[in-house]
Short mmCIF file of C-alpha atoms in Angstrom, two decimals:
data_model
loop_
_atom_site.label_atom_id
_atom_site.label_comp_id
_atom_site.label_asym_id
_atom_site.label_seq_id
_atom_site.Cartn_x
_atom_site.Cartn_y
_atom_site.Cartn_z
CA UNK A 1 -5.20 3.78 22.38
CA UNK A 2 -5.69 7.08 20.48
CA UNK A 3 -8.33 7.40 17.77
CA UNK A 4 -5.68 7.70 15.02
CA UNK A 5 -3.95 4.55 16.30
CA UNK A 6 -7.29 2.73 16.26
CA UNK A 7 -7.79 3.81 12.64
CA UNK A 8 -4.40 2.42 11.59
CA UNK A 9 -4.83 -0.80 13.50
CA UNK A 10 -8.28 -1.72 12.27
CA UNK A 11 -10.14 -0.86 15.50
CA UNK A 12 -9.09 -4.27 16.79
CA UNK A 13 -10.65 -5.35 20.08
CA UNK A 14 -8.11 -7.37 21.98
CA UNK A 15 -9.10 -10.91 22.87
CA UNK A 16 -11.59 -11.23 20.01
CA UNK A 17 -11.20 -13.42 16.94
CA UNK A 18 -9.48 -11.54 14.12
CA UNK A 19 -11.52 -10.84 10.98
CA UNK A 20 -8.82 -10.19 8.38
CA UNK A 21 -11.27 -8.69 5.89
CA UNK A 22 -12.29 -6.04 8.44
CA UNK A 23 -8.63 -5.26 9.12
CA UNK A 24 -7.80 -4.92 5.39
CA UNK A 25 -10.73 -2.55 4.88
CA UNK A 26 -9.75 -0.50 7.96
CA UNK A 27 -6.16 -0.17 6.69
CA UNK A 28 -7.51 1.03 3.34
CA UNK A 29 -9.82 3.46 5.11
CA UNK A 30 -6.88 4.93 7.04
CA UNK A 31 -4.78 5.39 3.90
CA UNK A 32 -7.70 6.82 1.95
CA UNK A 33 -8.19 9.54 4.56
CA UNK A 34 -4.61 10.75 4.31
CA UNK A 35 -4.58 14.36 3.03
CA UNK A 36 -1.85 13.52 0.51
CA UNK A 37 -3.78 10.59 -0.97
CA UNK A 38 -6.95 12.66 -1.06
CA UNK A 39 -5.11 15.47 -2.87
CA UNK A 40 -3.84 13.06 -5.55
CA UNK A 41 -7.08 11.02 -5.68
CA UNK A 42 -5.19 7.81 -4.82
CA UNK A 43 -7.12 5.07 -3.10
CA UNK A 44 -6.41 1.73 -1.54
CA UNK A 45 -9.07 -0.95 -1.93
CA UNK A 46 -9.58 -4.63 -1.20
CA UNK A 47 -10.02 -6.79 -4.31
CA UNK A 48 -10.33 -10.57 -4.00
CA UNK A 49 -8.94 -10.50 -0.47
CA UNK A 50 -5.86 -8.44 -1.45
CA UNK A 51 -5.15 -4.73 -1.09
CA UNK A 52 -4.37 -2.80 -4.27
CA UNK A 53 -3.65 0.86 -4.94
CA UNK A 54 -5.57 2.77 -7.60
CA UNK A 55 -5.69 6.22 -9.16
CA UNK A 56 -6.95 7.74 -12.39
CA UNK A 57 -4.69 9.85 -14.57
CA UNK A 58 -5.32 13.57 -14.30
CA UNK A 59 -3.45 16.63 -15.57
CA UNK A 60 -1.99 17.52 -12.17
CA UNK A 61 -0.07 14.19 -12.13
CA UNK A 62 1.76 14.78 -15.43
CA UNK A 63 5.51 15.11 -15.05
CA UNK A 64 6.60 15.24 -18.69
CA UNK A 65 4.43 17.87 -20.37
CA UNK A 66 5.85 17.26 -23.85
CA UNK A 67 4.82 13.59 -23.82
CA UNK A 68 1.92 13.86 -21.33
CA UNK A 69 3.18 11.08 -19.07
CA UNK A 70 2.91 10.45 -15.36
CA UNK A 71 5.49 11.95 -13.03
CA UNK A 72 7.86 9.26 -11.74
CA UNK A 73 7.42 10.47 -8.18
CA UNK A 74 3.71 9.68 -8.35
CA UNK A 75 4.52 6.13 -9.42
CA UNK A 76 7.11 5.80 -6.64
CA UNK A 77 4.60 7.12 -4.09
CA UNK A 78 1.97 4.57 -5.05
CA UNK A 79 4.53 1.75 -5.06
CA UNK A 80 5.87 2.67 -1.62
CA UNK A 81 2.37 3.04 -0.24
CA UNK A 82 1.10 -0.29 -1.53
CA UNK A 83 4.23 -1.97 -0.22
CA UNK A 84 3.70 -0.46 3.22
CA UNK A 85 0.01 -1.23 3.53
CA UNK A 86 0.46 -4.82 2.34
CA UNK A 87 3.33 -5.20 4.82
CA UNK A 88 0.95 -4.03 7.56
CA UNK A 89 -1.62 -6.57 6.40
CA UNK A 90 1.05 -9.29 6.50
CA UNK A 91 1.78 -8.47 10.14
CA UNK A 92 -1.87 -9.07 10.97
CA UNK A 93 -2.16 -12.18 8.78
CA UNK A 94 0.72 -13.80 10.68
CA UNK A 95 -0.57 -12.90 14.14
CA UNK A 96 -2.62 -15.00 16.54
CA UNK A 97 -5.31 -13.21 18.56
CA UNK A 98 -3.25 -13.49 21.78
CA UNK A 99 -0.31 -11.68 20.15
CA UNK A 100 -2.37 -8.78 18.78
CA UNK A 101 -0.93 -6.08 21.13
CA UNK A 102 2.55 -6.67 19.68
CA UNK A 103 1.18 -6.67 16.10
CA UNK A 104 -0.54 -3.34 16.72
CA UNK A 105 2.79 -1.88 17.91
CA UNK A 106 4.56 -3.19 14.80
CA UNK A 107 1.96 -1.76 12.44
CA UNK A 108 1.96 1.64 14.15
CA UNK A 109 5.74 2.02 13.75
CA UNK A 110 6.19 0.43 10.29
CA UNK A 111 8.47 2.57 8.11
CA UNK A 112 10.22 2.36 4.75
CA UNK A 113 13.94 1.69 5.17
CA UNK A 114 14.99 1.41 1.54
CA UNK A 115 13.31 1.33 -1.87
CA UNK A 116 14.51 0.88 -5.42
CA UNK A 117 12.22 1.76 -8.33
CA UNK A 118 12.62 0.58 -11.91
CA UNK A 119 10.59 2.46 -14.51
CA UNK A 120 9.61 -0.01 -17.22
CA UNK A 121 7.43 2.01 -19.59
CA UNK A 122 6.20 5.60 -20.01
CA UNK A 123 3.45 6.44 -17.55
CA UNK A 124 0.57 6.53 -19.97
CA UNK A 125 -2.85 5.26 -19.06
CA UNK A 126 -6.42 6.06 -18.11
CA UNK A 127 -5.79 4.64 -14.65
CA UNK A 128 -3.08 2.83 -12.71
CA UNK A 129 -3.20 -0.11 -10.28
CA UNK A 130 -0.43 -1.26 -7.95
CA UNK A 131 -0.09 -4.57 -6.13
CA UNK A 132 2.50 -5.95 -3.71
CA UNK A 133 3.82 -9.32 -2.64
CA UNK A 134 5.94 -10.33 0.31
CA UNK A 135 9.41 -11.61 -0.56
CA UNK A 136 10.66 -12.01 3.01
CA UNK A 137 9.04 -11.57 6.40
CA UNK A 138 11.10 -11.46 9.58
CA UNK A 139 10.83 -10.49 13.24
CA UNK A 140 11.87 -6.86 12.70
CA UNK A 141 10.95 -6.16 9.10
CA UNK A 142 10.03 -7.42 5.67
CA UNK A 143 10.92 -7.05 2.01
CA UNK A 144 8.19 -6.40 -0.54
CA UNK A 145 7.99 -6.38 -4.36
CA UNK A 146 5.50 -3.96 -5.89
CA UNK A 147 4.33 -3.46 -9.47
CA UNK A 148 2.21 -0.72 -11.02
CA UNK A 149 0.17 -1.37 -14.19
CA UNK A 150 -1.85 0.88 -16.46
CA UNK A 151 -5.41 0.22 -17.68
CA UNK A 152 -4.06 -2.11 -20.40
CA UNK A 153 -2.18 -4.20 -17.80
CA UNK A 154 1.15 -2.88 -19.10
CA UNK A 155 3.72 -2.84 -16.27
CA UNK A 156 4.77 0.79 -15.81
CA UNK A 157 7.09 0.50 -12.81
CA UNK A 158 8.27 -2.03 -10.27
CA UNK A 159 10.00 -1.64 -6.93
CA UNK A 160 11.54 -3.61 -4.13
CA UNK A 161 11.45 -2.11 -0.67
CA UNK A 162 12.44 -2.99 2.88
CA UNK A 163 10.16 -2.01 5.75
CA UNK A 164 11.08 -2.03 9.44
CA UNK A 165 8.58 -2.51 12.25
#
């Protein structure tokens, strides 16, 4: 297994008991070391046993200069990313230790198939947090619902996406 694959799969040692908290933190670590996330200062973190996405507003993320609001593509990026990482976590949550090789394969090939974003409010805020929930989980893919909030807990955007693995 390559070092980058180990990073994305939580450095899982086959045959050992699965520590989900370690896996969640490893998934966050992998996302947080992506050059794109680093460039935009986006981070994934584990809060109360769940992964959430986070970033602080900064001038380089403004899309509408006249109103000083977040670019919609930044919101869509965070929504897609939180949906994907939570989908990866779901694969691991639903896997027994004996089936871990197949779970690792699924996680390593997980990809967005379709996503619809609804923008609910102007992207104003000191910071933004995104969370995801699983709507459907199947053998070959899953459907996730994601929501992004600002620092006042105002929903800014929501999305539904399908991921294949």
